[in-house]
Amino acid sequence: MPEQLFGREPVTLVEIDQDFCSLSFGAGACTAGRQHSGTAQAGAAGTITLAADAATDDNVYASMTVRTTGGTGSGQERVIGSYVGSTKVATVTANWSTTPDNTTTYDVINRPQACFNTFASCQDPENFDRGSKTIRFCKPLQRFNPDWRAVPSVAGVSASPGRISAGAQSSSSGPLGQRAGVTVGFVDHPGSDIDFDPYLASRSYDPLERGTFWTKWLARNPYFQNRPLRVRHGYADQASYLNAPGASGDYASAVAPTIAGDRLFIAGWFSLTDWTPAAINRLIGQWFTTPNQRSYHLSVLVAGTLQLQVTADGATAETYESSVAPTVSGDKIYLAVDWLGDNGASNSEARFYTSTDGRTLTQLGTTRTGSVLTIHAGTAALTIAATNAGTQLPMTGKVYYAEIREGRGNPIVASFDPARARVGDRTFTSRHGQQWKIFANAALTGQPESWQLPAQHYVMDSLSGPDAQGNVQIKAVDVLRLADDIRAQAPALSTGELTASLSDSATSFSVTGADLADYESAGTVRIGDEVMTYTTLGESPAGTLNFSGVTRGTDGTTAATHDEDEIVQRCLRYTSERPVDVIQDLLENHAGIDAELLDLTAWSDENDVWLIGLELTALITEPEGVATLIGEICEQVLVFLWWDDRAQLVRLRALRTPIEEPEVFNESDHLLLNSLSFRLDPPQRISQLWVYFQQKNPTEKLDEPGNFSRARIRIDADAEGENEYDEQRIKKIYSRWLSTDAQVNDVGTRLLARYRDNPVVGSMMLDAKDRALWTGDLVRLQTRLFVDFTGEQKLRQFQVIGAEEVTPGEQVKYDLQNYETQATRSGRYTEDSAPDYDDADETELATLAWYAQDDGFMPDGEEGYAYQ
Amino acid sequence: MTTYIKSSATVESETGSLKLARIGWHTRARSLTPSASTEATGYPAIAARNDDTFEFWRPTAVPAWWKVDLGSAQSINYCGIAAHNFGTAGTTVKVQYSSNDSSWSDASDASAAPATAAPSDDGEMLFLFPAQSARYWRIYVDGAIPTVGVIYLGSILVMQRGLYAGHSPVTLARQSAIRPTVSERGKLLGRTVIRSGLQTTFQWDHLTGDWYRANFDPFVASARRYPFFISWRPSEFPAELAFGSVDDDIVPSNSGPRNLMSVGFRFHGAGYA
């Protein structure tokens, strides 16, 4: 997003993804509204003679639609203007493109009574094929791109930020923190149904005279909850694309990133004036002929096929050409190429792709192979719309976006995103830091498309209105709401019942009232207060489930007799699993949150650096709230989750020292006037941690000390001493997840280190120019409010636990909590293969730890590491 | 007969004083189902018949036309077009009429001025021409594929009196809120402009009672529901034309023993300005 300073005009776009059937009323799998079907007797330019068994009443099919489904002229639709029952001749209101004949099969469909492609209005629910349709709204007096097809009825957008509960310690929010939310206000108005009613032309009424937009929408879409809602913010004069006229020198250029050598991924949205151009069009590349500073480029050849050229020595090019040309429908297309330097057989491979949404890639033709295994790390600039400093094979068209990665799936190392610039800008900085310059007659122009406006992602929760004044409000929240205890339980409640009474020694039993999929093939169940495991599950022809290989009275419980009809509850068992894997399972399989929304790669990385040794073991024998379970894990392994509404991802981070050095914000250039406010938060302070672990019986109460075999108490005596706080602040944890002393010691040390002192919480506001800062980020503040003993200002480090654009595109409010550790350096236990301190690189120095010298300092004089 | 082309926004060909305000409220297309040579998906012809400025007709190729069949010959003397992108796209446009849906004539005096307009911007357009009676009317576009939100075809209201001094031309009456952001140390960090559109007032005095009742009151009745075009002085400032609506009922007052009338209203221009 372009962070403009002066004269900026914020624009807001609200998107709703409503359900929308992919079928057409009465066509294909949808059988609704079909009044008659048959094979035509004959056809003429403007008529079709229906089958002999068609209706005998004149005009009975008038205003209906005849759709040809097979034979000559198949696939056409026409409205019947009149119909003669005696001759079966239907006269259509517009001539056929291909005249039907006696081979033509058809359906007559009552389109005036058609549905609205929503489930509530569906007349053939069994064949409802749920798809999605994005509808858009904007503010009435803002700049408007007709391509958005947005309804200018937004009265206001009010966000309530999510709030992180670090380590589930916050007393003011739930264990998963406070859910982010947004309220969008609309003003109701007459609705033309354009874009909302696929059969508008067939209706017999004027939709502007019937109901209002929102009354109709709500009638058609009563099942709107949990459907996506996005709020996009941008600026009125934001550019959309680079317009490249096609002359020599018309291009964009930036310093190129260094490509490591054996992986390359190029992608972007491109629009060529001619997709079979008279000369090769170079789209993007790092390619300078003299003196031999070629590296790579992606181009479109005169045949329309794509070409990737790479070189290992900066001079000798190897060419990969797509086996087919992309099919371009519409103004632009997403193109990509993924180049792999060594496929394991000493060959390189290039795969070309296209996409309709920029996310789901479809390979274009076959994989192309070559012999160049590395890419020359040249000094040529990265150029758009031409190579060779803009002089070679310029393209004619538009570039909406482009990116470079070191292989598909790897982070972006360079991007070209004109939507970050204003129309007419000659320079701009991309999201990934490239300083782009625009040359000659190339220009940044156009109005941004909806996807070019950064979005905040939510799911709809409720809708109120329209009221008598026509006001409508939609409230939406983040997806972690799906994990709330009221919505998600783990394990799911089982419905299977014993078919007969069970003795206290039986090793098999049968269950009725459940399906095979309701239980694991081998696992653990609970009947009454007894837990038992089984090795085999089968199903009888009558549908009875048969459990065998049963071990009775496991997990600290006692075998007992059970009555017929007792519930057989499936249990959820985790054994030495990584915390992130347990959290993923709970969110994905028990809360129904799509794995795409979980930042799993980053989670795994975080786990494997900061949560080593914290493998979890637990048995859950009855349904419990997913939020509660995850909250326990967050509290006991000291991680926190939050919804990143900008990235549309659930983030996870351990409570640990930061690796990176956060940006400094000060009172001169960043903090808005009178926006700073801080206070101490004593309720969060802890001086003693009591951890009960090794649960005896998972069927008994969790918060009962007697139900645990072990307990460990960790006390910060200094903090409790009369020279400091002079009081005890005790926190008790009843852990079904932790199982070893080492785990408990680890957690205790970290928790006390973080919360031995009164946490500092507060808020600040920044101008929108600084809004890249967002929830979960760390920041250092330099303000007169934070001083040392002498009164000199000192930096303090905070974490953003909540962020909200209070006036979108203008001011952002941040909720903060101090994020300071007792030592300036901390690390983790390392592998034997880790380098010595003197040989470690910067990342290793930041993430690993070495024993200090006797004086507490490292060999280079730096402060020693502390256990955090 | 005077043929008048003053700017990209107004193409005029008619008699009478062009110093008097024109109000384009009447449209014969509103209750009809228009057709078009082509329609892009999601941009049907009917969208340009509606009064809103956020739904559009867009052809898939040019030249293209947007047409209404009035059912019988009807008199038309103006065409208003709003929410279009003729200037940005580079589209030329003209108004045509036909009695048989096959032979078309340009709605202007071609001997004095070209019928085709080539707007340089996307501002509202008002075609004023001698009244023609025809059953079929269409907008003919060429040059580049446009997007068109509103098309009115009807009889223009020519005000009986001129506007008096003190009137703020609507296109110059921009409304906005300007909000700077200032840092703790007083540094200016940013400046935000929130546009509130165009807003002005129109006031006429000394209208005769008969004229008001016969000509202005039908407009008042329409303005309760529908937006309209208004040009305050087309002869000198043809580009100072807006499409918008009133917020309140328009209520006249009797201004003297000769039953003259005074009337005024507050006007909001539609869209981004």
mmCIF file of N, CA and C in Angstrom, chain A residues 5-10 140-144 146-147 149-152 189 192-195 200 206 208-209 236 667-676 767 769 784 793 807 809-811, chain B residues 30 41-44 46-47 49-56 58 85 147 179-198 225-226 269-273:
data_model
loop_
_atom_site.group_PDB
_atom_site.id
_atom_site.type_symbol
_atom_site.label_atom_id
_atom_site.label_comp_id
_atom_site.label_asym_id
_atom_site.label_seq_id
_atom_site.Cartn_x
_atom_site.Cartn_y
_atom_site.Cartn_z
ATOM 1 N N LEU A 5 1.470 10.818 2.262
ATOM 2 C CA LEU A 5 1.540 11.750 3.381
ATOM 3 C C LEU A 5 0.536 12.881 3.242
ATOM 4 N N PHE A 6 0.613 13.633 2.150
ATOM 5 C CA PHE A 6 -0.169 14.857 2.058
ATOM 6 C C PHE A 6 -1.195 14.772 0.924
ATOM 7 N N GLY A 7 -2.378 15.253 1.238
ATOM 8 C CA GLY A 7 -3.438 15.254 0.243
ATOM 9 C C GLY A 7 -3.998 13.885 -0.039
ATOM 10 N N ARG A 8 -3.740 12.955 0.835
ATOM 11 C CA ARG A 8 -4.221 11.591 0.598
ATOM 12 C C ARG A 8 -5.724 11.531 0.808
ATOM 13 N N GLU A 9 -6.358 10.700 0.021
ATOM 14 C CA GLU A 9 -7.797 10.515 0.120
ATOM 15 C C GLU A 9 -8.067 9.037 0.306
ATOM 16 N N PRO A 10 -8.319 8.632 1.523
ATOM 17 C CA PRO A 10 -8.546 7.205 1.767
ATOM 18 C C PRO A 10 -9.797 6.703 1.044
ATOM 19 N N PRO A 140 -19.957 6.332 -0.467
ATOM 20 C CA PRO A 140 -20.644 7.002 -1.578
ATOM 21 C C PRO A 140 -19.825 8.056 -2.309
ATOM 22 N N LEU A 141 -19.005 8.808 -1.609
ATOM 23 C CA LEU A 141 -18.388 9.958 -2.245
ATOM 24 C C LEU A 141 -16.894 9.769 -2.473
ATOM 25 N N GLN A 142 -16.439 8.558 -2.389
ATOM 26 C CA GLN A 142 -15.029 8.305 -2.632
ATOM 27 C C GLN A 142 -14.822 8.007 -4.120
ATOM 28 N N ARG A 143 -13.557 8.026 -4.520
ATOM 29 C CA ARG A 143 -13.262 7.687 -5.904
ATOM 30 C C ARG A 143 -13.675 6.244 -6.160
ATOM 31 N N PHE A 144 -14.172 5.993 -7.346
ATOM 32 C CA PHE A 144 -14.884 4.760 -7.630
ATOM 33 C C PHE A 144 -14.353 4.174 -8.931
ATOM 34 N N PRO A 146 -15.181 1.733 -11.771
ATOM 35 C CA PRO A 146 -16.340 0.975 -12.254
ATOM 36 C C PRO A 146 -16.096 -0.527 -12.292
ATOM 37 N N ASP A 147 -14.841 -0.924 -12.423
ATOM 38 C CA ASP A 147 -14.553 -2.351 -12.482
ATOM 39 C C ASP A 147 -14.772 -3.041 -11.135
ATOM 40 N N ARG A 149 -17.441 -2.753 -9.515
ATOM 41 C CA ARG A 149 -18.876 -3.044 -9.477
ATOM 42 C C ARG A 149 -19.354 -3.004 -8.032
ATOM 43 N N ALA A 150 -18.991 -1.934 -7.360
ATOM 44 C CA ALA A 150 -19.290 -1.801 -5.937
ATOM 45 C C ALA A 150 -20.532 -0.939 -5.736
ATOM 46 N N VAL A 151 -21.291 -1.288 -4.738
ATOM 47 C CA VAL A 151 -22.467 -0.510 -4.369
ATOM 48 C C VAL A 151 -22.024 0.549 -3.354
ATOM 49 N N PRO A 152 -22.199 1.821 -3.660
ATOM 50 C CA PRO A 152 -21.698 2.862 -2.745
ATOM 51 C C PRO A 152 -22.647 3.121 -1.585
ATOM 52 N N HIS A 189 -31.171 0.899 0.207
ATOM 53 C CA HIS A 189 -31.571 1.643 -0.992
ATOM 54 C C HIS A 189 -32.291 0.681 -1.933
ATOM 55 N N SER A 192 -31.418 -2.809 -7.861
ATOM 56 C CA SER A 192 -31.761 -3.114 -9.246
ATOM 57 C C SER A 192 -31.609 -4.592 -9.567
ATOM 58 N N ASP A 193 -30.936 -5.336 -8.691
ATOM 59 C CA ASP A 193 -30.653 -6.760 -8.877
ATOM 60 C C ASP A 193 -29.644 -7.035 -9.984
ATOM 61 N N ILE A 194 -29.147 -5.981 -10.602
ATOM 62 C CA ILE A 194 -28.061 -6.189 -11.560
ATOM 63 C C ILE A 194 -26.886 -6.796 -10.814
ATOM 64 N N ASP A 195 -26.359 -7.840 -11.332
ATOM 65 C CA ASP A 195 -25.230 -8.548 -10.722
ATOM 66 C C ASP A 195 -25.658 -9.430 -9.558
ATOM 67 N N LEU A 200 -32.355 -11.795 -14.326
ATOM 68 C CA LEU A 200 -33.024 -10.497 -14.254
ATOM 69 C C LEU A 200 -33.832 -10.211 -15.517
ATOM 70 N N ASP A 206 -40.147 -4.964 -12.118
ATOM 71 C CA ASP A 206 -38.991 -4.071 -12.023
ATOM 72 C C ASP A 206 -38.432 -4.179 -10.612
ATOM 73 N N LEU A 208 -36.388 -2.538 -9.011
ATOM 74 C CA LEU A 208 -36.249 -1.271 -8.289
ATOM 75 C C LEU A 208 -37.529 -0.908 -7.548
ATOM 76 N N GLU A 209 -38.611 -1.483 -7.977
ATOM 77 C CA GLU A 209 -39.903 -1.179 -7.352
ATOM 78 C C GLU A 209 -40.288 -2.237 -6.330
ATOM 79 N N ALA A 236 -7.170 7.288 -3.134
ATOM 80 C CA ALA A 236 -7.890 7.607 -4.357
ATOM 81 C C ALA A 236 -6.987 7.632 -5.585
ATOM 82 N N GLU A 667 8.868 10.611 19.331
ATOM 83 C CA GLU A 667 7.838 11.643 19.442
ATOM 84 C C GLU A 667 7.900 12.672 18.327
ATOM 85 N N SER A 668 9.010 12.724 17.661
ATOM 86 C CA SER A 668 9.160 13.734 16.623
ATOM 87 C C SER A 668 8.546 13.281 15.299
ATOM 88 N N ASP A 669 8.847 12.071 14.908
ATOM 89 C CA ASP A 669 8.493 11.626 13.561
ATOM 90 C C ASP A 669 7.357 10.613 13.514
ATOM 91 N N HIS A 670 6.930 10.108 14.648
ATOM 92 C CA HIS A 670 5.981 9.005 14.599
ATOM 93 C C HIS A 670 4.770 9.178 15.514
ATOM 94 N N LEU A 671 5.005 9.381 16.792
ATOM 95 C CA LEU A 671 3.908 9.322 17.759
ATOM 96 C C LEU A 671 3.017 10.548 17.624
ATOM 97 N N LEU A 672 1.734 10.310 17.466
ATOM 98 C CA LEU A 672 0.815 11.425 17.274
ATOM 99 C C LEU A 672 0.596 12.186 18.581
ATOM 100 N N LEU A 673 0.282 13.438 18.410
ATOM 101 C CA LEU A 673 0.119 14.338 19.539
ATOM 102 C C LEU A 673 -0.906 13.791 20.534
ATOM 103 N N ASN A 674 -0.512 13.774 21.805
ATOM 104 C CA ASN A 674 -1.389 13.378 22.910
ATOM 105 C C ASN A 674 -1.953 11.971 22.755
ATOM 106 N N SER A 675 -1.226 11.112 22.119
ATOM 107 C CA SER A 675 -1.755 9.767 21.891
ATOM 108 C C SER A 675 -1.130 8.721 22.802
ATOM 109 N N LEU A 676 -0.081 9.082 23.531
ATOM 110 C CA LEU A 676 0.609 8.090 24.361
ATOM 111 C C LEU A 676 -0.075 7.937 25.707
ATOM 112 N N ASP A 767 0.560 7.901 12.510
ATOM 113 C CA ASP A 767 0.002 8.270 11.217
ATOM 114 C C ASP A 767 -0.028 7.025 10.328
ATOM 115 N N LYS A 769 1.157 6.536 7.647
ATOM 116 C CA LYS A 769 2.417 6.262 6.949
ATOM 117 C C LYS A 769 3.195 5.152 7.632
ATOM 118 N N ARG A 784 9.649 10.848 26.154
ATOM 119 C CA ARG A 784 10.006 11.464 27.428
ATOM 120 C C ARG A 784 9.360 10.746 28.596
ATOM 121 N N GLN A 793 16.236 9.983 28.499
ATOM 122 C CA GLN A 793 15.320 9.080 27.808
ATOM 123 C C GLN A 793 15.997 7.744 27.536
ATOM 124 N N THR A 807 -9.078 5.667 11.917
ATOM 125 C CA THR A 807 -9.574 6.347 10.730
ATOM 126 C C THR A 807 -8.745 5.791 9.579
ATOM 127 N N GLY A 809 -6.539 4.679 6.674
ATOM 128 C CA GLY A 809 -5.713 5.465 5.783
ATOM 129 C C GLY A 809 -5.211 6.748 6.397
ATOM 130 N N GLU A 810 -5.467 6.939 7.699
ATOM 131 C CA GLU A 810 -5.133 8.201 8.323
ATOM 132 C C GLU A 810 -4.429 7.998 9.663
ATOM 133 N N GLN A 811 -5.087 7.338 10.599
ATOM 134 C CA GLN A 811 -4.507 7.157 11.930
ATOM 135 C C GLN A 811 -4.709 5.714 12.386
ATOM 136 N N ARG B 30 -36.893 5.803 -18.424
ATOM 137 C CA ARG B 30 -36.887 5.206 -17.083
ATOM 138 C C ARG B 30 -37.721 3.943 -16.979
ATOM 139 N N THR B 41 -20.248 -8.781 -19.560
ATOM 140 C CA THR B 41 -20.822 -9.487 -18.418
ATOM 141 C C THR B 41 -20.825 -8.587 -17.178
ATOM 142 N N GLY B 42 -22.004 -8.439 -16.599
ATOM 143 C CA GLY B 42 -22.121 -7.600 -15.412
ATOM 144 C C GLY B 42 -22.360 -6.135 -15.723
ATOM 145 N N TYR B 43 -22.425 -5.791 -16.991
ATOM 146 C CA TYR B 43 -22.620 -4.399 -17.399
ATOM 147 C C TYR B 43 -23.754 -4.318 -18.423
ATOM 148 N N PRO B 44 -24.989 -4.647 -17.997
ATOM 149 C CA PRO B 44 -26.099 -4.712 -18.945
ATOM 150 C C PRO B 44 -26.599 -3.328 -19.350
ATOM 151 N N ILE B 46 -29.519 -2.205 -19.208
ATOM 152 C CA ILE B 46 -30.516 -1.631 -18.294
ATOM 153 C C ILE B 46 -29.865 -0.800 -17.192
ATOM 154 N N ALA B 47 -28.606 -1.041 -16.933
ATOM 155 C CA ALA B 47 -27.927 -0.300 -15.862
ATOM 156 C C ALA B 47 -27.858 1.186 -16.174
ATOM 157 N N ARG B 49 -30.072 2.826 -17.776
ATOM 158 C CA ARG B 49 -31.410 3.392 -17.673
ATOM 159 C C ARG B 49 -31.723 3.784 -16.246
ATOM 160 N N ASN B 50 -31.143 3.020 -15.300
ATOM 161 C CA ASN B 50 -31.406 3.300 -13.889
ATOM 162 C C ASN B 50 -30.753 4.613 -13.473
ATOM 163 N N ASP B 51 -31.206 5.149 -12.344
ATOM 164 C CA ASP B 51 -30.753 6.462 -11.917
ATOM 165 C C ASP B 51 -29.481 6.422 -11.086
ATOM 166 N N ASP B 52 -29.072 5.226 -10.675
ATOM 167 C CA ASP B 52 -27.883 5.171 -9.838
ATOM 168 C C ASP B 52 -26.627 5.326 -10.693
ATOM 169 N N THR B 53 -25.578 5.754 -10.037
ATOM 170 C CA THR B 53 -24.326 6.018 -10.755
ATOM 171 C C THR B 53 -23.270 4.951 -10.483
ATOM 172 N N PHE B 54 -23.689 3.809 -9.947
ATOM 173 C CA PHE B 54 -22.708 2.771 -9.662
ATOM 174 C C PHE B 54 -22.925 1.496 -10.448
ATOM 175 N N GLU B 55 -23.915 1.468 -11.297
ATOM 176 C CA GLU B 55 -24.098 0.318 -12.176
ATOM 177 C C GLU B 55 -24.000 0.847 -13.606
ATOM 178 N N PHE B 56 -23.408 0.052 -14.470
ATOM 179 C CA PHE B 56 -22.979 0.593 -15.756
ATOM 180 C C PHE B 56 -23.337 -0.332 -16.912
ATOM 181 N N ARG B 58 -21.664 -1.448 -20.412
ATOM 182 C CA ARG B 58 -20.373 -1.454 -21.092
ATOM 183 C C ARG B 58 -20.466 -2.406 -22.281
ATOM 184 N N ASN B 85 -17.046 7.244 -18.607
ATOM 185 C CA ASN B 85 -15.598 7.447 -18.669
ATOM 186 C C ASN B 85 -15.143 7.749 -20.092
ATOM 187 N N THR B 147 -17.686 3.019 -20.368
ATOM 188 C CA THR B 147 -18.583 2.577 -19.299
ATOM 189 C C THR B 147 -19.534 3.729 -19.042
ATOM 190 N N ARG B 179 -7.901 17.051 7.238
ATOM 191 C CA ARG B 179 -7.438 16.706 8.583
ATOM 192 C C ARG B 179 -5.933 16.448 8.576
ATOM 193 N N PRO B 180 -5.180 17.294 9.210
ATOM 194 C CA PRO B 180 -3.744 17.024 9.329
ATOM 195 C C PRO B 180 -3.472 16.117 10.524
ATOM 196 N N THR B 181 -2.392 15.381 10.467
ATOM 197 C CA THR B 181 -1.935 14.652 11.647
ATOM 198 C C THR B 181 -0.602 15.247 12.077
ATOM 199 N N VAL B 182 -0.473 15.447 13.381
ATOM 200 C CA VAL B 182 0.687 16.138 13.939
ATOM 201 C C VAL B 182 1.333 15.250 14.996
ATOM 202 N N SER B 183 2.648 15.240 14.997
ATOM 203 C CA SER B 183 3.354 14.398 15.964
ATOM 204 C C SER B 183 3.404 15.065 17.332
ATOM 205 N N GLU B 184 3.853 14.291 18.293
ATOM 206 C CA GLU B 184 3.969 14.792 19.670
ATOM 207 C C GLU B 184 4.845 16.029 19.728
ATOM 208 N N ARG B 185 5.815 16.120 18.859
ATOM 209 C CA ARG B 185 6.721 17.273 18.844
ATOM 210 C C ARG B 185 6.298 18.333 17.831
ATOM 211 N N GLY B 186 5.107 18.199 17.284
ATOM 212 C CA GLY B 186 4.587 19.242 16.420
ATOM 213 C C GLY B 186 4.908 19.115 14.952
ATOM 214 N N LYS B 187 5.512 18.033 14.569
ATOM 215 C CA LYS B 187 5.841 17.857 13.158
ATOM 216 C C LYS B 187 4.588 17.439 12.388
ATOM 217 N N LEU B 188 4.395 17.997 11.199
ATOM 218 C CA LEU B 188 3.246 17.634 10.370
ATOM 219 C C LEU B 188 3.560 16.309 9.684
ATOM 220 N N LEU B 189 2.803 15.285 10.001
ATOM 221 C CA LEU B 189 3.097 13.942 9.497
ATOM 222 C C LEU B 189 2.279 13.595 8.260
ATOM 223 N N GLY B 190 1.094 14.135 8.154
ATOM 224 C CA GLY B 190 0.253 13.787 7.014
ATOM 225 C C GLY B 190 -0.929 14.717 6.928
ATOM 226 N N ARG B 191 -1.640 14.630 5.820
ATOM 227 C CA ARG B 191 -2.799 15.506 5.621
ATOM 228 C C ARG B 191 -3.814 14.708 4.810
ATOM 229 N N THR B 192 -4.974 14.549 5.398
ATOM 230 C CA THR B 192 -5.994 13.705 4.786
ATOM 231 C C THR B 192 -7.161 14.557 4.310
ATOM 232 N N VAL B 193 -7.628 14.257 3.140
ATOM 233 C CA VAL B 193 -8.776 14.965 2.575
ATOM 234 C C VAL B 193 -9.932 13.980 2.454
ATOM 235 N N ILE B 194 -11.050 14.321 3.065
ATOM 236 C CA ILE B 194 -12.250 13.506 2.953
ATOM 237 C C ILE B 194 -13.264 14.291 2.135
ATOM 238 N N ARG B 195 -13.516 13.825 0.943
ATOM 239 C CA ARG B 195 -14.439 14.574 0.074
ATOM 240 C C ARG B 195 -15.883 14.290 0.440
ATOM 241 N N SER B 196 -16.682 15.314 0.347
ATOM 242 C CA SER B 196 -18.116 15.171 0.609
ATOM 243 C C SER B 196 -18.937 15.563 -0.604
ATOM 244 N N GLY B 197 -18.302 15.614 -1.751
ATOM 245 C CA GLY B 197 -19.026 15.864 -2.988
ATOM 246 C C GLY B 197 -19.219 17.345 -3.269
ATOM 247 N N LEU B 198 -20.179 17.617 -4.127
ATOM 248 C CA LEU B 198 -20.506 18.986 -4.522
ATOM 249 C C LEU B 198 -21.817 19.383 -3.866
ATOM 250 N N ARG B 225 -37.984 11.849 -5.833
ATOM 251 C CA ARG B 225 -37.533 10.450 -5.973
ATOM 252 C C ARG B 225 -36.242 10.320 -6.766
ATOM 253 N N TYR B 226 -36.100 11.151 -7.766
ATOM 254 C CA TYR B 226 -35.032 10.877 -8.725
ATOM 255 C C TYR B 226 -34.011 12.016 -8.799
ATOM 256 N N GLY B 269 -24.330 17.161 -5.629
ATOM 257 C CA GLY B 269 -23.849 16.466 -6.808
ATOM 258 C C GLY B 269 -23.462 15.044 -6.467
ATOM 259 N N ALA B 270 -23.710 14.124 -7.373
ATOM 260 C CA ALA B 270 -23.418 12.719 -7.124
ATOM 261 C C ALA B 270 -21.959 12.424 -7.433
ATOM 262 N N GLY B 271 -21.418 11.493 -6.672
ATOM 263 C CA GLY B 271 -20.115 10.929 -7.016
ATOM 264 C C GLY B 271 -18.927 11.705 -6.493
ATOM 265 N N TYR B 272 -17.790 11.331 -7.036
ATOM 266 C CA TYR B 272 -16.494 11.810 -6.577
ATOM 267 C C TYR B 272 -16.195 13.153 -7.213
ATOM 268 N N ALA B 273 -15.979 14.156 -6.394
ATOM 269 C CA ALA B 273 -15.699 15.474 -6.962
ATOM 270 C C ALA B 273 -14.885 16.283 -5.974
#
